[in-house]
């Protein structure tokens, strides 16, 4: 019943060409919020009207002929079949029109290219299937994944996507930029080609593995701008959105400051309750693992093994931690997961009913500490590790390489 | 000359159908083999043999028909056109690999090295580099030093000798053709013998060159993009030399049997064109792969 | 068309014994007869149209609503990939080769194709290639899912299907090249005396030029996939930055093939339209020679515009500008064609049988697809359009209501000649009207979706795209199921159609427009064993 109504509504809307009820939705290209996007919008409108005009002339003539020169009306066919003059005319006029279009287009190409003299640079790395941002000037660095609500909604058939705000267009950590500042973007990719597109900025740019592409923007007004990856990059290509928040300079500066502080914070090594670990683990899993091993842990046959019931998951925990950190040629490595997140994750995959595993244990952050990589990431880690050791809680996993060999 | 004035239309295509089946079996077998399946190589071999045998029957049938005078002038022209355009398609195939060589040398390597140059300006390409310390030079195995250290192949050793060999084989081939036209059987057979001999000698030298590359110079198919373009270009060329030499051997055999007349010798002509094409490709290789 | 037969010799040439067809299934397997092979191609492509179409319907079913309902995203990507491959290499290209086989020898007064045995092999190579690619649907890891463009590095993640896909491309390539060589040799070598090049019907001309395109591009595609194969299995680094290669190199090679490839699907379309429109306008084609030159110009330009598919990969400015200008130029010769068709209808005496209806719809809807193509050729704006549904709309307008419509038109136009039976005009018109309305419901909204920001190749989308996707899917199902009418008509006509036996000419005064209308309907198994005599008609 609901379906039929929707259907009817659509057809009615279509009949009147009224567009849809969504306020943020247009039938036409969006004008965007940068000088470039306005320029491209104008160019788009120009060509569109040229085409509409030519269309009216050509189709008009044709339909005139169809109505008046039909046999049923007794029209006799004339036998002309050549006229050099008109042929020359209809070669030259389109040529002139094209030249007229090429001039503003050339200017726009050159404008798109003006990456020089930017005031800040952001390096964007596309990965299967999320984005990584690195502010080259301030050192802020983070990953930006599809947000949890959308992640769950598209994986669990009982959740209606319509109930999720900004379904598939929301991320856990948006890119934050100041307004009215010339920003240079550097694009690259870690695995396959991705493409970074925020329509409101006016362009998309491919992120090619091993190479660097550049583009620039300068956002006119504060706001939240959304986009998506636009180069087919594998299974979850449709699920790696982009969110850009543009804010005034002072707000932006404050954001940089707090972000840097958080980034330097050592992981929380205190002993944690089982439910807290499971909750944390679920969100880590949704962010990092679900794309391959799936929300029910069943994996995808032929591609990714199931974690549900896997002996590796339910078996020796040290081996498991080592495996997850080291990765394989087919699975990415997760060395940089902070100890508390890793602890949550391991507890979750071994014990969660979502994945159908039930080892009945828990894994504490102190146990997760490998000390390998944390030194440079978290300068205070030594103290924390010391604390763990003193409490007798530390149980560093076995050598990563050893585990890898075993895998 | 042909006794028929009408264009000959054959009525059965038994061999072509079976050859197709053989080819399909061969490729499916190769694919299985690459996927690590144990039945792959057997399938591949069976398919290959079927393909070759069926082609053999097909061509034998064609030559019987040809000699019994069933083909008029028009049929001959169709065959010549077919061969010409087939060779053109082969040229396009080689163009891809020459193009890849040009592109990597002039564009991708300089971009990887973030070098300013003709193709390195523009939106996108940046002086920011992911590959610190990589300098854009040719030959290269890339910033990842894929395949380890290697020594590039010089032009003036075996490759130069090979150039001379192939060039002279082109001459002997034409000389044989003159012999055929002048009804000089001796010259025809001697010329063809020399051509085939030079061809196989070329292949042998190239095999030696490959052996040295792999065992002494560290240069392999896996030596980054230099190794890739080097072996793909010379390898596909070498394969064509082999095929060409085999075709010429068949033509030699048929000449010896006296199949050809000055008017009717399409098979000879086709083989000769093919040989010249292989020759020209080599000149391109010598210049762009070895010399430059 | 500019020539007719003065006198046609119906007697068989008694010099060789004339075989009729072989008996039973063998007739079709080892046949060398251009009509039999043409029929095989046409039936095969019709079947593939339904296979590829069913895949499209799976795509549209999944996109009917936001959320993932029916298929896994990976399978969705496989469907996108296979749909395109099956439609392009299994349906549209073979259909035109089928028409070429049937009609070219007849149109130029030849007894058969120049190289009949190779003709047979071309067909079976096609079947073998399609079998190879179809077999991947059942393999571990699924069918290829990296898009019909096979871009590395993504395509390297394909499972067991990978080498099969590569070899399928090789076989399809060889098939196309052999077919094209045959067509060139036939046209250059087998024309009846008096059938000069500039008297050939435009269908023959456009196929001649298409055949050149095919010979030039299929080896390029074969080379590209060969490099993929060696990159994956033999350690080469053509497309790997670490070894000094570049994934973008693949794109250059692919589109050097891919762009002319789309013209392979449209030039013969132009040819058929130029054949049908004059017949139902009862007027000679306007501007015959400029049509020929325009076709040549389009073919030439198609080789130098490939990077318009790559405006966003990071080309140097000079490259962007060059490829933009070159691409825009294509509008000029294409415009000449559109204007010529309009002028052909102008002051004619038009009737609207099904072939004509499809042809008129083709001119209008193709032009719309051309307009969006022109919009995308403007490089800076393509930074917005690229890889969105705007592009999906563009190329479906140039492929479905253009190539497919014209194939339908050709079917209606020549079926009476091929079978000797008349199709059911009422059902034909019903098929047309259902198709033309639904195809617009199907593809027009995709323009809106693309402009509003919906990327292509995604199995699920944001809520604001829901309404138009639903409309599009409804259109797809109406369009898809309407095509069953065509299937019905084909079968029905072969079985006897309306029961009315058609004349040799079938269409009023059609014999002014082509040699095929001087032959009996259906034509004998062997035609023109002695060449017809061609005399110029009054209007050239
Ligand atoms: C039969 C198929 C076909 C045809 C005929 C065309 C015709 C054209 N195409 Fe299209 N195209 C495709 C099939 C086709 N295309 C496909 C399959 C893709 C996507 C591939 C993929 O990514 O998977 C694609 C993608 C594609 C792109 C890449 C978009 C992107 O990915 O970002 C571009 C960009 O320039 C383009 C341009 C054009 C142009 C300029 C024409 C021109 O030939 C059109 C010329 C016609 C006209 C302009 C109309 C008639 C002219 C007049 C009435 C004269 C007067 C007009 C003016 C002066 C305006 N096409
Ligand atoms: C000639 C080429 C051709 C043709 C004819 C079509 C025809 C159609 N195409 Fe396709 N399409 C492409 C070439 C073509 N397409 C290409 C090249 C791509 C790009 C691929 C890529 O991104 O890599 C593409 C991609 C593509 C997409 C985008 C997918 C994506 O980006 O994820 C969509 C989505 O709507 C689509 C839809 C359709 C539809 C609905 C039709 C309809 O016209 C189909 C009509 C339907 C039928 C004819 C079905 C009939 C069947 C039945 C009624 C069932 C009966 C069953 C039996 C008898 C067995 N196509
Ligand atoms: Cu990343 Cu698509
Ligand atoms: Cu194109």
PDB file of C-alpha atoms in Angstrom, chain A residues 2-3 6-7 10-11 13-14 17 19-22 24-30 37 40 43-44 47-48 51-52 54-55 58-59 61-66 69-72 75-83 86-87 90-91 94-95 98-99 101-102 104-106 108-110 112-113 128-129 153-155 157 161-162 164 167-169 191-193 195 197-206 208-211 213 228-239 294 300-303, chain C residues 64-68 72-74 77 140-142 145-147 151-154 157-159 241 245-248 251 281-290 311-315 317 320-321 324-325 328-329 331-332 335-336 338-340 342-343 345-352 360 363-364 367-368 371 374-375 378-388 390 441 445 447-468 470-471 474 508 512 539-540:
ATOM      1  CA  UNK A   2       2.759   2.367   0.988  1.00  0.00           C
ATOM      2  CA  UNK A   3       4.598   1.375  -2.186  1.00  0.00           C
ATOM      3  CA  UNK A   6       4.865   6.271  -3.455  1.00  0.00           C
ATOM      4  CA  UNK A   7       4.573   5.083  -6.995  1.00  0.00           C
ATOM      5  CA  UNK A  10       6.237   9.747  -8.322  1.00  0.00           C
ATOM      6  CA  UNK A  11       4.224   9.476 -11.455  1.00  0.00           C
ATOM      7  CA  UNK A  13       5.376  14.505  -9.844  1.00  0.00           C
ATOM      8  CA  UNK A  14       6.859  13.341 -13.071  1.00  0.00           C
ATOM      9  CA  UNK A  17       7.842  17.979 -13.781  1.00  0.00           C
ATOM     10  CA  UNK A  19      10.817  17.819  -8.939  1.00  0.00           C
ATOM     11  CA  UNK A  20      10.627  16.252  -5.538  1.00  0.00           C
ATOM     12  CA  UNK A  21       9.738  17.089  -2.034  1.00  0.00           C
ATOM     13  CA  UNK A  22      13.322  17.133  -0.811  1.00  0.00           C
ATOM     14  CA  UNK A  24      18.127  20.001  -0.739  1.00  0.00           C
ATOM     15  CA  UNK A  25      17.481  18.322  -4.024  1.00  0.00           C
ATOM     16  CA  UNK A  26      17.545  19.883  -7.432  1.00  0.00           C
ATOM     17  CA  UNK A  27      16.875  18.693 -10.947  1.00  0.00           C
ATOM     18  CA  UNK A  28      19.722  20.743 -12.242  1.00  0.00           C
ATOM     19  CA  UNK A  29      23.392  20.947 -11.442  1.00  0.00           C
ATOM     20  CA  UNK A  30      23.953  22.600  -8.095  1.00  0.00           C
ATOM     21  CA  UNK A  37      31.547  25.994  -9.042  1.00  0.00           C
ATOM     22  CA  UNK A  40      31.102  25.855 -14.107  1.00  0.00           C
ATOM     23  CA  UNK A  43      29.046  27.266 -18.392  1.00  0.00           C
ATOM     24  CA  UNK A  44      26.731  24.310 -17.904  1.00  0.00           C
ATOM     25  CA  UNK A  47      25.662  24.844 -23.195  1.00  0.00           C
ATOM     26  CA  UNK A  48      22.366  23.509 -21.991  1.00  0.00           C
ATOM     27  CA  UNK A  51      21.475  22.591 -27.023  1.00  0.00           C
ATOM     28  CA  UNK A  52      17.855  23.318 -26.181  1.00  0.00           C
ATOM     29  CA  UNK A  54      19.315  23.846 -31.522  1.00  0.00           C
ATOM     30  CA  UNK A  55      16.975  21.079 -30.478  1.00  0.00           C
ATOM     31  CA  UNK A  58      15.917  20.835 -35.594  1.00  0.00           C
ATOM     32  CA  UNK A  59      13.028  18.982 -34.014  1.00  0.00           C
ATOM     33  CA  UNK A  61      11.557  21.468 -38.572  1.00  0.00           C
ATOM     34  CA  UNK A  62      11.277  17.731 -38.420  1.00  0.00           C
ATOM     35  CA  UNK A  63       7.907  17.719 -36.744  1.00  0.00           C
ATOM     36  CA  UNK A  64       6.612  20.343 -39.128  1.00  0.00           C
ATOM     37  CA  UNK A  65       7.554  17.975 -41.894  1.00  0.00           C
ATOM     38  CA  UNK A  66       6.014  15.011 -40.109  1.00  0.00           C
ATOM     39  CA  UNK A  69       4.402  16.385 -45.520  1.00  0.00           C
ATOM     40  CA  UNK A  70       2.630  13.132 -44.984  1.00  0.00           C
ATOM     41  CA  UNK A  71       1.219  10.917 -47.637  1.00  0.00           C
ATOM     42  CA  UNK A  72      -2.098  10.610 -45.868  1.00  0.00           C
ATOM     43  CA  UNK A  75       1.545  15.489 -50.003  1.00  0.00           C
ATOM     44  CA  UNK A  76       3.563  14.587 -53.094  1.00  0.00           C
ATOM     45  CA  UNK A  77       7.255  13.948 -52.592  1.00  0.00           C
ATOM     46  CA  UNK A  78       9.648  16.349 -54.191  1.00  0.00           C
ATOM     47  CA  UNK A  79      12.806  14.789 -55.514  1.00  0.00           C
ATOM     48  CA  UNK A  80      15.548  17.266 -54.536  1.00  0.00           C
ATOM     49  CA  UNK A  81      18.499  15.647 -52.858  1.00  0.00           C
ATOM     50  CA  UNK A  82      21.336  18.081 -52.793  1.00  0.00           C
ATOM     51  CA  UNK A  83      21.995  21.700 -52.055  1.00  0.00           C
ATOM     52  CA  UNK A  86      22.572  24.815 -47.204  1.00  0.00           C
ATOM     53  CA  UNK A  87      25.135  22.144 -46.492  1.00  0.00           C
ATOM     54  CA  UNK A  90      24.798  24.025 -41.568  1.00  0.00           C
ATOM     55  CA  UNK A  91      28.446  23.145 -41.284  1.00  0.00           C
ATOM     56  CA  UNK A  94      27.592  24.804 -35.638  1.00  0.00           C
ATOM     57  CA  UNK A  95      31.303  25.515 -35.958  1.00  0.00           C
ATOM     58  CA  UNK A  98      31.272  25.589 -30.862  1.00  0.00           C
ATOM     59  CA  UNK A  99      33.903  28.300 -30.977  1.00  0.00           C
ATOM     60  CA  UNK A 101      31.406  27.666 -26.301  1.00  0.00           C
ATOM     61  CA  UNK A 102      35.101  26.871 -26.362  1.00  0.00           C
ATOM     62  CA  UNK A 104      34.618  30.370 -21.766  1.00  0.00           C
ATOM     63  CA  UNK A 105      35.431  26.665 -21.460  1.00  0.00           C
ATOM     64  CA  UNK A 106      39.116  27.350 -22.032  1.00  0.00           C
ATOM     65  CA  UNK A 108      37.464  27.522 -16.924  1.00  0.00           C
ATOM     66  CA  UNK A 109      40.059  24.837 -17.640  1.00  0.00           C
ATOM     67  CA  UNK A 110      42.789  27.293 -16.811  1.00  0.00           C
ATOM     68  CA  UNK A 112      40.665  24.836 -12.474  1.00  0.00           C
ATOM     69  CA  UNK A 113      44.395  24.483 -12.816  1.00  0.00           C
ATOM     70  CA  UNK A 128      39.153   0.611   0.260  1.00  0.00           C
ATOM     71  CA  UNK A 129      36.720   1.975   1.506  1.00  0.00           C
ATOM     72  CA  UNK A 153      21.174   0.420   7.856  1.00  0.00           C
ATOM     73  CA  UNK A 154      22.593  -0.748   4.564  1.00  0.00           C
ATOM     74  CA  UNK A 155      23.766  -4.027   6.012  1.00  0.00           C
ATOM     75  CA  UNK A 157      17.641  -5.451   5.991  1.00  0.00           C
ATOM     76  CA  UNK A 161      17.217   3.650   5.212  1.00  0.00           C
ATOM     77  CA  UNK A 162      14.645   6.400   5.130  1.00  0.00           C
ATOM     78  CA  UNK A 164      18.576   7.355   8.843  1.00  0.00           C
ATOM     79  CA  UNK A 167      21.799   7.994   4.709  1.00  0.00           C
ATOM     80  CA  UNK A 168      25.100   7.042   2.993  1.00  0.00           C
ATOM     81  CA  UNK A 169      26.193  10.661   2.966  1.00  0.00           C
ATOM     82  CA  UNK A 191      45.134   0.425  -3.223  1.00  0.00           C
ATOM     83  CA  UNK A 192      42.925   1.144  -6.226  1.00  0.00           C
ATOM     84  CA  UNK A 193      41.752   4.300  -7.933  1.00  0.00           C
ATOM     85  CA  UNK A 195      37.794   9.766  -6.941  1.00  0.00           C
ATOM     86  CA  UNK A 197      33.875  14.539  -5.358  1.00  0.00           C
ATOM     87  CA  UNK A 198      31.970  17.179  -3.447  1.00  0.00           C
ATOM     88  CA  UNK A 199      29.547  18.705  -5.978  1.00  0.00           C
ATOM     89  CA  UNK A 200      29.337  21.978  -4.073  1.00  0.00           C
ATOM     90  CA  UNK A 201      33.045  22.544  -4.592  1.00  0.00           C
ATOM     91  CA  UNK A 202      32.616  22.183  -8.332  1.00  0.00           C
ATOM     92  CA  UNK A 203      34.909  19.331  -9.258  1.00  0.00           C
ATOM     93  CA  UNK A 204      36.029  15.789  -8.689  1.00  0.00           C
ATOM     94  CA  UNK A 205      39.540  14.475  -8.911  1.00  0.00           C
ATOM     95  CA  UNK A 206      40.883  10.958  -9.221  1.00  0.00           C
ATOM     96  CA  UNK A 208      45.598   7.287  -8.327  1.00  0.00           C
ATOM     97  CA  UNK A 209      47.763   4.869  -6.370  1.00  0.00           C
ATOM     98  CA  UNK A 210      51.411   5.876  -6.521  1.00  0.00           C
ATOM     99  CA  UNK A 211      50.745   9.259  -8.095  1.00  0.00           C
ATOM    100  CA  UNK A 213      46.963  14.789  -8.288  1.00  0.00           C
ATOM    101  CA  UNK A 228      30.917  10.554  -2.572  1.00  0.00           C
ATOM    102  CA  UNK A 229      33.678   8.504  -4.104  1.00  0.00           C
ATOM    103  CA  UNK A 230      33.014   8.484  -7.833  1.00  0.00           C
ATOM    104  CA  UNK A 231      35.439   5.961  -9.229  1.00  0.00           C
ATOM    105  CA  UNK A 232      34.440   2.324  -9.021  1.00  0.00           C
ATOM    106  CA  UNK A 233      36.755   0.987  -6.322  1.00  0.00           C
ATOM    107  CA  UNK A 234      35.332  -2.384  -5.525  1.00  0.00           C
ATOM    108  CA  UNK A 235      32.595  -3.845  -3.447  1.00  0.00           C
ATOM    109  CA  UNK A 236      31.886  -0.905  -1.168  1.00  0.00           C
ATOM    110  CA  UNK A 237      32.477   1.867  -3.667  1.00  0.00           C
ATOM    111  CA  UNK A 238      28.988   3.145  -2.893  1.00  0.00           C
ATOM    112  CA  UNK A 239      29.796   3.428   0.777  1.00  0.00           C
ATOM    113  CA  UNK A 294      30.250  -8.476   7.080  1.00  0.00           C
ATOM    114  CA  UNK A 300      31.727 -13.407   1.547  1.00  0.00           C
ATOM    115  CA  UNK A 301      32.426 -16.787   0.142  1.00  0.00           C
ATOM    116  CA  UNK A 302      35.224 -16.758  -2.361  1.00  0.00           C
ATOM    117  CA  UNK A 303      36.481 -13.393  -1.110  1.00  0.00           C
TER     118      UNK A 303
ATOM    119  CA  UNK C  64      14.244   0.594  -7.279  1.00  0.00           C
ATOM    120  CA  UNK C  65      14.517   1.674  -3.659  1.00  0.00           C
ATOM    121  CA  UNK C  66      17.305   2.847  -1.367  1.00  0.00           C
ATOM    122  CA  UNK C  67      18.821   0.098   0.752  1.00  0.00           C
ATOM    123  CA  UNK C  68      20.204  -3.228  -0.365  1.00  0.00           C
ATOM    124  CA  UNK C  72      25.303  -8.327  -2.807  1.00  0.00           C
ATOM    125  CA  UNK C  73      27.210  -5.198  -3.882  1.00  0.00           C
ATOM    126  CA  UNK C  74      29.842  -7.343  -5.501  1.00  0.00           C
ATOM    127  CA  UNK C  77      29.093  -4.718  -9.803  1.00  0.00           C
ATOM    128  CA  UNK C 140      34.823 -18.567  -7.273  1.00  0.00           C
ATOM    129  CA  UNK C 141      34.899 -14.863  -6.589  1.00  0.00           C
ATOM    130  CA  UNK C 142      32.209 -14.222  -9.176  1.00  0.00           C
ATOM    131  CA  UNK C 145      33.140  -6.701 -11.311  1.00  0.00           C
ATOM    132  CA  UNK C 146      35.506  -3.853 -12.138  1.00  0.00           C
ATOM    133  CA  UNK C 147      33.263  -2.301 -14.783  1.00  0.00           C
ATOM    134  CA  UNK C 151      40.540  -0.480 -14.868  1.00  0.00           C
ATOM    135  CA  UNK C 152      43.570  -1.672 -12.945  1.00  0.00           C
ATOM    136  CA  UNK C 153      44.459  -1.947 -10.097  1.00  0.00           C
ATOM    137  CA  UNK C 154      40.855  -2.811  -9.231  1.00  0.00           C
ATOM    138  CA  UNK C 157      41.279  -8.111  -7.430  1.00  0.00           C
ATOM    139  CA  UNK C 158      39.025 -10.210  -9.655  1.00  0.00           C
ATOM    140  CA  UNK C 159      38.920 -13.855  -8.621  1.00  0.00           C
ATOM    141  CA  UNK C 241      53.692   2.820  -9.864  1.00  0.00           C
ATOM    142  CA  UNK C 245      54.263   2.065 -14.547  1.00  0.00           C
ATOM    143  CA  UNK C 246      51.016   3.955 -14.302  1.00  0.00           C
ATOM    144  CA  UNK C 247      47.397   2.825 -13.958  1.00  0.00           C
ATOM    145  CA  UNK C 248      46.440   5.806 -16.104  1.00  0.00           C
ATOM    146  CA  UNK C 251      43.062   4.136 -19.340  1.00  0.00           C
ATOM    147  CA  UNK C 281       9.792   9.660 -47.256  1.00  0.00           C
ATOM    148  CA  UNK C 282       9.611   8.558 -50.899  1.00  0.00           C
ATOM    149  CA  UNK C 283      12.539  10.788 -51.640  1.00  0.00           C
ATOM    150  CA  UNK C 284      16.196  10.141 -52.336  1.00  0.00           C
ATOM    151  CA  UNK C 285      18.534  10.590 -49.397  1.00  0.00           C
ATOM    152  CA  UNK C 286      19.528  14.225 -49.063  1.00  0.00           C
ATOM    153  CA  UNK C 287      23.255  14.912 -49.405  1.00  0.00           C
ATOM    154  CA  UNK C 288      24.502  11.397 -50.166  1.00  0.00           C
ATOM    155  CA  UNK C 289      28.118  12.389 -50.612  1.00  0.00           C
ATOM    156  CA  UNK C 290      28.223  14.622 -47.575  1.00  0.00           C
ATOM    157  CA  UNK C 311      39.295  14.601 -17.891  1.00  0.00           C
ATOM    158  CA  UNK C 312      39.488  14.033 -14.143  1.00  0.00           C
ATOM    159  CA  UNK C 313      42.467  11.664 -14.007  1.00  0.00           C
ATOM    160  CA  UNK C 314      44.911  14.554 -13.879  1.00  0.00           C
ATOM    161  CA  UNK C 315      45.822  15.439 -17.440  1.00  0.00           C
ATOM    162  CA  UNK C 317      46.173  21.571 -19.111  1.00  0.00           C
ATOM    163  CA  UNK C 320      42.550  18.855 -21.356  1.00  0.00           C
ATOM    164  CA  UNK C 321      42.231  21.639 -23.879  1.00  0.00           C
ATOM    165  CA  UNK C 324      38.092  19.128 -25.361  1.00  0.00           C
ATOM    166  CA  UNK C 325      38.442  20.920 -28.692  1.00  0.00           C
ATOM    167  CA  UNK C 328      33.622  19.211 -29.690  1.00  0.00           C
ATOM    168  CA  UNK C 329      34.450  18.956 -33.388  1.00  0.00           C
ATOM    169  CA  UNK C 331      29.322  17.609 -33.314  1.00  0.00           C
ATOM    170  CA  UNK C 332      29.894  19.124 -36.767  1.00  0.00           C
ATOM    171  CA  UNK C 335      25.146  17.561 -37.142  1.00  0.00           C
ATOM    172  CA  UNK C 336      25.466  17.273 -40.914  1.00  0.00           C
ATOM    173  CA  UNK C 338      21.064  14.930 -38.473  1.00  0.00           C
ATOM    174  CA  UNK C 339      20.330  17.862 -40.788  1.00  0.00           C
ATOM    175  CA  UNK C 340      20.482  15.608 -43.830  1.00  0.00           C
ATOM    176  CA  UNK C 342      15.684  16.100 -41.582  1.00  0.00           C
ATOM    177  CA  UNK C 343      16.090  17.428 -45.094  1.00  0.00           C
ATOM    178  CA  UNK C 345      11.977  14.017 -44.710  1.00  0.00           C
ATOM    179  CA  UNK C 346      11.334  17.616 -45.688  1.00  0.00           C
ATOM    180  CA  UNK C 347       8.709  17.836 -48.430  1.00  0.00           C
ATOM    181  CA  UNK C 348       8.592  14.094 -48.777  1.00  0.00           C
ATOM    182  CA  UNK C 349       5.489  12.026 -48.804  1.00  0.00           C
ATOM    183  CA  UNK C 350       5.804  10.432 -45.422  1.00  0.00           C
ATOM    184  CA  UNK C 351       4.196   7.283 -44.159  1.00  0.00           C
ATOM    185  CA  UNK C 352       4.744   5.823 -40.734  1.00  0.00           C
ATOM    186  CA  UNK C 360      12.326   8.976 -36.541  1.00  0.00           C
ATOM    187  CA  UNK C 363      16.948  10.753 -35.007  1.00  0.00           C
ATOM    188  CA  UNK C 364      15.334  12.680 -32.185  1.00  0.00           C
ATOM    189  CA  UNK C 367      20.368  13.864 -31.050  1.00  0.00           C
ATOM    190  CA  UNK C 368      19.452  14.282 -27.405  1.00  0.00           C
ATOM    191  CA  UNK C 371      23.707  16.972 -26.958  1.00  0.00           C
ATOM    192  CA  UNK C 374      28.606  17.649 -26.271  1.00  0.00           C
ATOM    193  CA  UNK C 375      27.983  18.970 -22.765  1.00  0.00           C
ATOM    194  CA  UNK C 378      33.403  20.572 -22.302  1.00  0.00           C
ATOM    195  CA  UNK C 379      36.195  19.493 -20.000  1.00  0.00           C
ATOM    196  CA  UNK C 380      35.664  21.800 -17.031  1.00  0.00           C
ATOM    197  CA  UNK C 381      31.990  20.945 -16.700  1.00  0.00           C
ATOM    198  CA  UNK C 382      32.806  17.273 -17.081  1.00  0.00           C
ATOM    199  CA  UNK C 383      34.532  17.678 -13.720  1.00  0.00           C
ATOM    200  CA  UNK C 384      30.964  17.724 -12.418  1.00  0.00           C
ATOM    201  CA  UNK C 385      29.325  15.250 -14.799  1.00  0.00           C
ATOM    202  CA  UNK C 386      32.002  12.589 -14.861  1.00  0.00           C
ATOM    203  CA  UNK C 387      31.074   9.184 -13.421  1.00  0.00           C
ATOM    204  CA  UNK C 388      27.542  10.205 -12.539  1.00  0.00           C
ATOM    205  CA  UNK C 390      24.327  11.975 -16.270  1.00  0.00           C
ATOM    206  CA  UNK C 441      10.754   7.149 -18.489  1.00  0.00           C
ATOM    207  CA  UNK C 445      15.276  10.939 -15.102  1.00  0.00           C
ATOM    208  CA  UNK C 447      19.922  13.135 -16.209  1.00  0.00           C
ATOM    209  CA  UNK C 448      18.387  14.647 -13.078  1.00  0.00           C
ATOM    210  CA  UNK C 449      19.976  12.040 -10.856  1.00  0.00           C
ATOM    211  CA  UNK C 450      23.401  12.672 -12.298  1.00  0.00           C
ATOM    212  CA  UNK C 451      23.184  16.419 -12.044  1.00  0.00           C
ATOM    213  CA  UNK C 452      21.932  16.114  -8.485  1.00  0.00           C
ATOM    214  CA  UNK C 453      25.036  14.130  -7.616  1.00  0.00           C
ATOM    215  CA  UNK C 454      24.321  10.428  -7.900  1.00  0.00           C
ATOM    216  CA  UNK C 455      27.509   8.551  -8.872  1.00  0.00           C
ATOM    217  CA  UNK C 456      27.258   5.617 -11.243  1.00  0.00           C
ATOM    218  CA  UNK C 457      28.098   2.008 -10.361  1.00  0.00           C
ATOM    219  CA  UNK C 458      26.600   2.129  -6.889  1.00  0.00           C
ATOM    220  CA  UNK C 459      24.126  -0.477  -5.599  1.00  0.00           C
ATOM    221  CA  UNK C 460      22.571   1.812  -3.011  1.00  0.00           C
ATOM    222  CA  UNK C 461      22.060   5.530  -2.772  1.00  0.00           C
ATOM    223  CA  UNK C 462      21.108   8.458  -0.593  1.00  0.00           C
ATOM    224  CA  UNK C 463      17.415   9.075   0.056  1.00  0.00           C
ATOM    225  CA  UNK C 464      17.136  12.176  -2.071  1.00  0.00           C
ATOM    226  CA  UNK C 465      17.733  10.086  -5.194  1.00  0.00           C
ATOM    227  CA  UNK C 466      14.935   7.679  -4.364  1.00  0.00           C
ATOM    228  CA  UNK C 467      12.062   9.110  -6.397  1.00  0.00           C
ATOM    229  CA  UNK C 468      13.733   9.362  -9.767  1.00  0.00           C
ATOM    230  CA  UNK C 470      11.984   4.474  -8.794  1.00  0.00           C
ATOM    231  CA  UNK C 471      10.631   6.161 -11.901  1.00  0.00           C
ATOM    232  CA  UNK C 474       9.522   1.405 -13.586  1.00  0.00           C
ATOM    233  CA  UNK C 508       6.247   1.002 -52.080  1.00  0.00           C
ATOM    234  CA  UNK C 512      14.504   2.430 -56.302  1.00  0.00           C
ATOM    235  CA  UNK C 539      18.386  11.061 -59.574  1.00  0.00           C
ATOM    236  CA  UNK C 540      22.150  11.004 -59.452  1.00  0.00           C
TER     237      UNK C 540
END
